[in-house]
CSV table of N, CA and C in Angstrom, one decimal:
chain,number,residue,atom,x,y,z
A,535,GLY,N,-3.7,-29.9,18.7
A,535,GLY,CA,-4.4,-31.1,18.2
A,535,GLY,C,-5.2,-30.9,16.9
A,536,MET,N,-5.7,-29.7,16.8
A,536,MET,CA,-6.5,-29.4,15.5
A,536,MET,C,-5.5,-29.3,14.3
A,537,LEU,N,-4.4,-28.8,14.5
A,537,LEU,CA,-3.4,-28.7,13.4
A,537,LEU,C,-2.9,-30.1,13.0
A,538,GLU,N,-2.8,-31.0,14.0
A,538,GLU,CA,-2.4,-32.4,13.7
A,538,GLU,C,-3.4,-33.1,12.9
A,539,ALA,N,-4.7,-32.7,13.1
A,539,ALA,CA,-5.8,-33.3,12.3
A,539,ALA,C,-5.7,-32.9,10.9
A,540,MET,N,-5.1,-31.7,10.6
A,540,MET,CA,-5.1,-31.1,9.3
A,540,MET,C,-3.8,-31.5,8.5
A,541,VAL,N,-2.7,-31.4,9.2
A,541,VAL,CA,-1.4,-31.7,8.6
A,541,VAL,C,-0.5,-32.4,9.6
A,542,GLN,N,0.2,-33.5,9.1
A,542,GLN,CA,1.2,-34.1,9.9
A,542,GLN,C,2.4,-34.3,9.0
A,543,SER,N,3.6,-34.2,9.6
A,543,SER,CA,4.8,-34.3,8.8
A,543,SER,C,5.8,-35.2,9.5
A,544,HIS,N,5.4,-36.4,9.8
A,544,HIS,CA,6.2,-37.4,10.4
A,544,HIS,C,6.7,-38.3,9.3
A,545,ASP,N,7.8,-39.1,9.6
A,545,ASP,CA,8.3,-40.1,8.7
A,545,ASP,C,8.7,-39.6,7.4
A,546,GLY,N,9.2,-38.4,7.3
A,546,GLY,CA,9.8,-37.8,6.1
A,546,GLY,C,8.9,-37.4,5.0
A,547,GLY,N,7.6,-37.2,5.4
A,547,GLY,CA,6.6,-36.7,4.4
A,547,GLY,C,5.5,-35.9,5.0
A,548,ILE,N,4.8,-35.2,4.2
A,548,ILE,CA,3.7,-34.4,4.6
A,548,ILE,C,2.4,-35.1,4.3
A,549,GLU,N,1.5,-35.3,5.3
A,549,GLU,CA,0.2,-35.9,5.1
A,549,GLU,C,-0.8,-34.9,5.4
A,550,VAL,N,-1.8,-34.7,4.5
A,550,VAL,CA,-2.8,-33.7,4.6
A,550,VAL,C,-4.1,-34.4,5.0
A,551,LEU,N,-4.8,-33.8,6.0
A,551,LEU,CA,-6.0,-34.3,6.6
A,551,LEU,C,-6.0,-35.8,7.0
A,552,PRO,N,-5.0,-36.2,7.8
A,552,PRO,CA,-4.9,-37.6,8.2
A,552,PRO,C,-5.9,-38.0,9.3
A,553,ALA,N,-6.5,-37.0,10.0
A,553,ALA,CA,-7.4,-37.3,11.1
A,553,ALA,C,-8.6,-36.3,11.0
A,554,TRP,N,-9.2,-36.3,9.8
A,554,TRP,CA,-10.3,-35.3,9.6
A,554,TRP,C,-11.6,-35.7,10.3
A,555,PRO,N,-12.0,-34.9,11.3
A,555,PRO,CA,-13.2,-35.1,12.1
A,555,PRO,C,-14.4,-35.1,11.2
A,556,LYS,N,-15.3,-36.0,11.4
A,556,LYS,CA,-16.6,-36.0,10.7
A,556,LYS,C,-17.4,-34.7,10.8
A,557,GLU,N,-17.3,-34.1,12.0
A,557,GLU,CA,-18.0,-32.8,12.2
A,557,GLU,C,-17.5,-31.7,11.3
A,558,TRP,N,-16.3,-31.8,10.8
A,558,TRP,CA,-15.8,-30.8,9.9
A,558,TRP,C,-16.1,-31.1,8.4
A,559,MET,N,-16.5,-32.3,8.1
A,559,MET,CA,-16.6,-32.8,6.7
A,559,MET,C,-17.4,-31.8,5.8
A,560,MET,N,-18.5,-31.4,6.3
A,560,MET,CA,-19.4,-30.6,5.4
A,560,MET,C,-19.2,-29.1,5.6
A,561,ALA,N,-18.3,-28.7,6.5
A,561,ALA,CA,-18.1,-27.3,6.7
A,561,ALA,C,-17.2,-26.7,5.6
A,562,ARG,N,-17.1,-25.4,5.6
A,562,ARG,CA,-16.2,-24.8,4.6
A,562,ARG,C,-15.1,-24.1,5.5
A,563,GLY,N,-13.9,-24.2,5.1
A,563,GLY,CA,-12.8,-23.5,5.8
A,563,GLY,C,-11.5,-23.5,5.1
A,564,ALA,N,-10.6,-22.8,5.7
A,564,ALA,CA,-9.2,-22.7,5.2
A,564,ALA,C,-8.3,-22.4,6.3
A,565,VAL,N,-7.0,-22.8,6.1
A,565,VAL,CA,-6.0,-22.5,7.1
A,565,VAL,C,-4.7,-22.3,6.3
A,566,SER,N,-3.8,-21.5,6.8
A,566,SER,CA,-2.5,-21.3,6.1
A,566,SER,C,-1.5,-21.1,7.2
A,567,GLY,N,-0.2,-21.2,6.7
A,567,GLY,CA,0.9,-21.0,7.6
A,567,GLY,C,1.3,-22.2,8.5
A,568,ILE,N,0.8,-23.3,8.2
A,568,ILE,CA,1.1,-24.5,9.0
A,568,ILE,C,2.5,-25.0,8.6
A,569,ARG,N,3.4,-25.0,9.5
A,569,ARG,CA,4.8,-25.4,9.3
A,569,ARG,C,4.9,-26.9,9.3
A,570,ALA,N,5.6,-27.4,8.3
A,570,ALA,CA,5.8,-28.9,8.2
A,570,ALA,C,7.3,-29.2,8.3
A,571,ARG,N,7.7,-30.3,8.7
A,571,ARG,CA,9.1,-30.7,8.8
A,571,ARG,C,9.7,-30.7,7.4
A,572,GLY,N,11.0,-30.4,7.3
A,572,GLY,CA,11.7,-30.3,6.0
A,572,GLY,C,11.7,-28.9,5.4
A,573,GLY,N,11.2,-27.9,6.1
A,573,GLY,CA,11.2,-26.6,5.6
A,573,GLY,C,10.1,-26.2,4.7
A,574,PHE,N,8.9,-26.6,5.0
A,574,PHE,CA,7.7,-26.4,4.2
A,574,PHE,C,6.6,-25.7,5.0
A,575,GLU,N,5.8,-24.9,4.3
A,575,GLU,CA,4.7,-24.2,4.9
A,575,GLU,C,3.4,-24.6,4.1
A,576,VAL,N,2.4,-25.0,4.7
A,576,VAL,CA,1.2,-25.6,4.1
A,576,VAL,C,0.0,-24.7,4.2
A,577,ALA,N,-0.8,-24.5,3.2
A,577,ALA,CA,-2.0,-23.8,3.2
A,577,ALA,C,-3.1,-24.8,2.5
A,578,LEU,N,-4.2,-24.8,3.1
A,578,LEU,CA,-5.3,-25.7,2.5
A,578,LEU,C,-6.7,-25.1,2.8
A,579,GLY,N,-7.6,-25.5,1.9
A,579,GLY,CA,-9.0,-25.1,2.0
A,579,GLY,C,-9.8,-26.3,1.7
A,580,TRP,N,-11.0,-26.3,2.3
A,580,TRP,CA,-11.9,-27.5,2.1
A,580,TRP,C,-13.4,-27.0,2.0
A,581,GLN,N,-14.2,-27.7,1.4
A,581,GLN,CA,-15.6,-27.4,1.3
A,581,GLN,C,-16.4,-28.7,0.9
A,582,GLY,N,-17.5,-28.9,1.5
A,582,GLY,CA,-18.4,-30.0,1.2
A,582,GLY,C,-17.7,-31.4,1.4
A,583,GLY,N,-16.8,-31.4,2.4
A,583,GLY,CA,-16.2,-32.7,2.7
A,583,GLY,C,-15.0,-33.0,1.8
A,584,LYS,N,-14.6,-32.1,1.0
A,584,LYS,CA,-13.4,-32.3,0.1
A,584,LYS,C,-12.4,-31.2,0.2
A,585,LEU,N,-11.2,-31.6,0.0
A,585,LEU,CA,-10.1,-30.7,-0.1
A,585,LEU,C,-10.2,-30.0,-1.4
A,586,ASP,N,-10.2,-28.6,-1.4
A,586,ASP,CA,-10.3,-27.9,-2.7
A,586,ASP,C,-9.2,-27.0,-3.0
A,587,ARG,N,-8.2,-26.9,-2.0
A,587,ARG,CA,-7.0,-26.1,-2.3
A,587,ARG,C,-5.9,-26.6,-1.4
A,588,LEU,N,-4.7,-26.9,-2.0
A,588,LEU,CA,-3.6,-27.3,-1.2
A,588,LEU,C,-2.3,-26.6,-1.9
A,589,THR,N,-1.7,-25.8,-1.1
A,589,THR,CA,-0.5,-25.1,-1.6
A,589,THR,C,0.7,-25.4,-0.6
A,590,ILE,N,1.8,-25.7,-1.1
A,590,ILE,CA,3.0,-25.9,-0.3
A,590,ILE,C,4.1,-25.0,-0.7
A,591,LYS,N,4.6,-24.2,0.3
A,591,LYS,CA,5.7,-23.3,0.0
A,591,LYS,C,6.9,-23.9,0.5
A,592,SER,N,8.0,-23.9,-0.3
A,592,SER,CA,9.3,-24.4,0.1
A,592,SER,C,10.1,-23.3,0.7
A,593,LEU,N,10.4,-23.4,2.0
A,593,LEU,CA,11.2,-22.3,2.7
A,593,LEU,C,12.7,-22.5,2.4
A,594,THR,N,13.1,-23.7,2.2
A,594,THR,CA,14.6,-24.0,2.1
A,594,THR,C,15.0,-24.6,0.8
A,595,GLY,N,14.0,-25.1,0.0
A,595,GLY,CA,14.3,-25.8,-1.3
A,595,GLY,C,14.6,-27.3,-0.9
A,596,GLY,N,14.6,-28.1,-2.0
A,596,GLY,CA,14.9,-29.5,-1.8
A,596,GLY,C,13.7,-30.3,-2.1
A,597,GLU,N,13.7,-31.6,-1.7
A,597,GLU,CA,12.7,-32.6,-2.1
A,597,GLU,C,11.5,-32.5,-1.1
A,598,CYS,N,10.3,-32.4,-1.7
A,598,CYS,CA,9.1,-32.5,-0.9
A,598,CYS,C,8.4,-33.8,-1.2
A,599,ARG,N,7.9,-34.4,-0.1
A,599,ARG,CA,7.3,-35.7,-0.2
A,599,ARG,C,5.8,-35.6,0.4
A,600,ILE,N,4.8,-35.9,-0.4
A,600,ILE,CA,3.5,-35.9,0.0
A,600,ILE,C,3.0,-37.3,0.2
A,601,ILE,N,2.5,-37.6,1.4
A,601,ILE,CA,1.9,-39.0,1.6
A,601,ILE,C,0.5,-39.0,1.1
A,602,LEU,N,0.3,-39.9,0.1
A,602,LEU,CA,-1.0,-39.9,-0.5
A,602,LEU,C,-2.1,-40.6,0.4
A,603,ASN,N,-3.3,-40.1,0.3
A,603,ASN,CA,-4.4,-40.6,1.0
A,603,ASN,C,-5.7,-40.3,0.3
A,604,ALA,N,-6.9,-40.6,0.9
A,604,ALA,CA,-8.1,-40.4,0.2
A,604,ALA,C,-8.3,-38.9,-0.2
A,605,HIS,N,-7.7,-38.0,0.5
A,605,HIS,CA,-7.9,-36.5,0.3
A,605,HIS,C,-6.9,-36.0,-0.8
A,606,VAL,N,-5.8,-36.7,-0.9
A,606,VAL,CA,-4.7,-36.3,-1.9
A,606,VAL,C,-4.3,-37.6,-2.6
A,607,PRO,N,-5.1,-38.0,-3.6
A,607,PRO,CA,-4.7,-39.2,-4.4
A,607,PRO,C,-3.8,-38.7,-5.6
A,608,ALA,N,-2.8,-39.5,-5.9
A,608,ALA,CA,-1.9,-39.2,-7.1
A,608,ALA,C,-2.0,-37.8,-7.6
A,609,PRO,N,-1.3,-36.9,-7.0
A,609,PRO,CA,-1.5,-35.4,-7.3
A,609,PRO,C,-0.8,-35.0,-8.5
A,610,VAL,N,-1.4,-33.9,-9.0
A,610,VAL,CA,-0.7,-33.1,-10.1
A,610,VAL,C,-0.1,-31.9,-9.4
A,611,VAL,N,1.2,-31.7,-9.6
A,611,VAL,CA,1.9,-30.6,-8.9
A,611,VAL,C,2.2,-29.5,-9.9
A,612,ARG,N,1.8,-28.2,-9.6
A,612,ARG,CA,2.1,-27.1,-10.5
A,612,ARG,C,2.8,-26.0,-9.8
A,613,ASP,N,3.6,-25.3,-10.5
A,613,ASP,CA,4.3,-24.1,-10.0
A,613,ASP,C,3.2,-23.1,-9.8
A,614,ALA,N,3.1,-22.5,-8.6
A,614,ALA,CA,2.0,-21.6,-8.2
A,614,ALA,C,2.0,-20.3,-9.1
A,615,LYS,N,3.2,-19.8,-9.4
A,615,LYS,CA,3.4,-18.6,-10.2
A,615,LYS,C,3.0,-18.8,-11.7
A,616,THR,N,3.6,-19.9,-12.3
A,616,THR,CA,3.5,-20.0,-13.7
A,616,THR,C,2.4,-21.0,-14.1
A,617,GLY,N,2.0,-21.9,-13.2
A,617,GLY,CA,1.0,-22.9,-13.6
A,617,GLY,C,1.6,-24.1,-14.3
A,618,ALA,N,2.9,-24.1,-14.5
A,618,ALA,CA,3.6,-25.2,-15.2
A,618,ALA,C,3.7,-26.4,-14.3
A,619,SER,N,3.5,-27.6,-15.0
A,619,SER,CA,3.6,-28.8,-14.3
A,619,SER,C,5.0,-29.1,-13.7
A,620,VAL,N,5.1,-29.7,-12.6
A,620,VAL,CA,6.3,-30.0,-11.9
A,620,VAL,C,6.5,-31.5,-11.9
A,621,LYS,N,7.6,-32.0,-12.4
A,621,LYS,CA,7.8,-33.4,-12.5
A,621,LYS,C,7.7,-34.0,-11.1
A,622,THR,N,6.8,-35.1,-11.0
A,622,THR,CA,6.5,-35.7,-9.7
A,622,THR,C,6.6,-37.2,-9.9
A,623,TRP,N,7.3,-37.8,-8.9
A,623,TRP,CA,7.4,-39.3,-8.9
A,623,TRP,C,6.5,-39.8,-7.8
A,624,VAL,N,5.8,-40.9,-8.1
A,624,VAL,CA,4.9,-41.6,-7.2
A,624,VAL,C,5.4,-43.0,-7.0
A,625,LYS,N,5.7,-43.3,-5.7
A,625,LYS,CA,6.1,-44.7,-5.4
A,625,LYS,C,5.7,-45.0,-4.0
A,626,ASP,N,5.2,-46.2,-3.8
A,626,ASP,CA,4.8,-46.7,-2.4
A,626,ASP,C,3.9,-45.7,-1.7
A,627,GLY,N,3.0,-45.0,-2.4
A,627,GLY,CA,2.0,-44.1,-1.7
A,627,GLY,C,2.6,-42.8,-1.3
A,628,ILE,N,3.7,-42.4,-1.9
A,628,ILE,CA,4.3,-41.1,-1.7
A,628,ILE,C,4.7,-40.4,-3.0
A,629,ALA,N,4.2,-39.2,-3.1
A,629,ALA,CA,4.5,-38.4,-4.3
A,629,ALA,C,5.7,-37.5,-3.9
A,630,THR,N,6.7,-37.4,-4.8
A,630,THR,CA,7.9,-36.6,-4.5
A,630,THR,C,8.2,-35.7,-5.6
A,631,PHE,N,8.5,-34.4,-5.3
A,631,PHE,CA,8.9,-33.5,-6.3
A,631,PHE,C,10.0,-32.5,-5.7
A,632,THR,N,10.8,-32.0,-6.6
A,632,THR,CA,11.9,-31.1,-6.2
A,632,THR,C,11.4,-29.6,-6.2
A,633,THR,N,11.8,-28.9,-5.1
A,633,THR,CA,11.3,-27.5,-4.9
A,633,THR,C,12.5,-26.6,-4.9
A,634,ARG,N,12.2,-25.3,-5.1
A,634,ARG,CA,13.1,-24.2,-5.0
A,634,ARG,C,12.8,-23.3,-3.8
A,635,ALA,N,13.8,-22.9,-3.1
A,635,ALA,CA,13.5,-22.1,-1.9
A,635,ALA,C,12.7,-20.8,-2.3
A,636,GLY,N,11.6,-20.6,-1.5
A,636,GLY,CA,10.8,-19.4,-1.7
A,636,GLY,C,9.7,-19.6,-2.7
A,637,GLU,N,9.6,-20.7,-3.4
A,637,GLU,CA,8.6,-21.0,-4.4
A,637,GLU,C,7.4,-21.8,-3.8
A,638,SER,N,6.3,-21.6,-4.3
A,638,SER,CA,5.1,-22.3,-3.9
A,638,SER,C,4.6,-23.2,-5.0
A,639,TYR,N,3.9,-24.2,-4.5
A,639,TYR,CA,3.4,-25.3,-5.4
A,639,TYR,C,2.0,-25.6,-5.1
A,640,GLU,N,1.1,-25.7,-6.1
A,640,GLU,CA,-0.3,-26.1,-5.9
A,640,GLU,C,-0.4,-27.6,-6.2
A,641,ILE,N,-1.1,-28.2,-5.3
A,641,ILE,CA,-1.2,-29.7,-5.5
A,641,ILE,C,-2.7,-30.0,-5.7
A,642,GLY,N,-3.0,-30.7,-6.8
A,642,GLY,CA,-4.4,-31.0,-7.1
A,642,GLY,C,-4.4,-32.4,-7.7
A,643,SER,N,-5.6,-32.8,-8.2
A,643,SER,CA,-5.7,-34.1,-8.8
A,643,SER,C,-6.3,-33.9,-10.2
């Protein structure tokens, strides 16, 4: 149940912090290794009621879809190794970008 509050991967996309309990809002924490549908692994950190780190590792390559919400609005996606921007499409509340197997991507605003 706690992992579902942090990450859900239903309906073809990854949603971060969809059911964030108010009790956790002001705490500081981090979690990594959360597996998401589509061959992705998610790591995130939070502090002061805000998401301050979100990394997605592509295990198989292909298209990654992030469902946008108050915690992840219109994101900027960067290659975690190089810091280079990754072309991202946003449509109907979903940000989509192409990944390479084994590579990690930092998502921010």
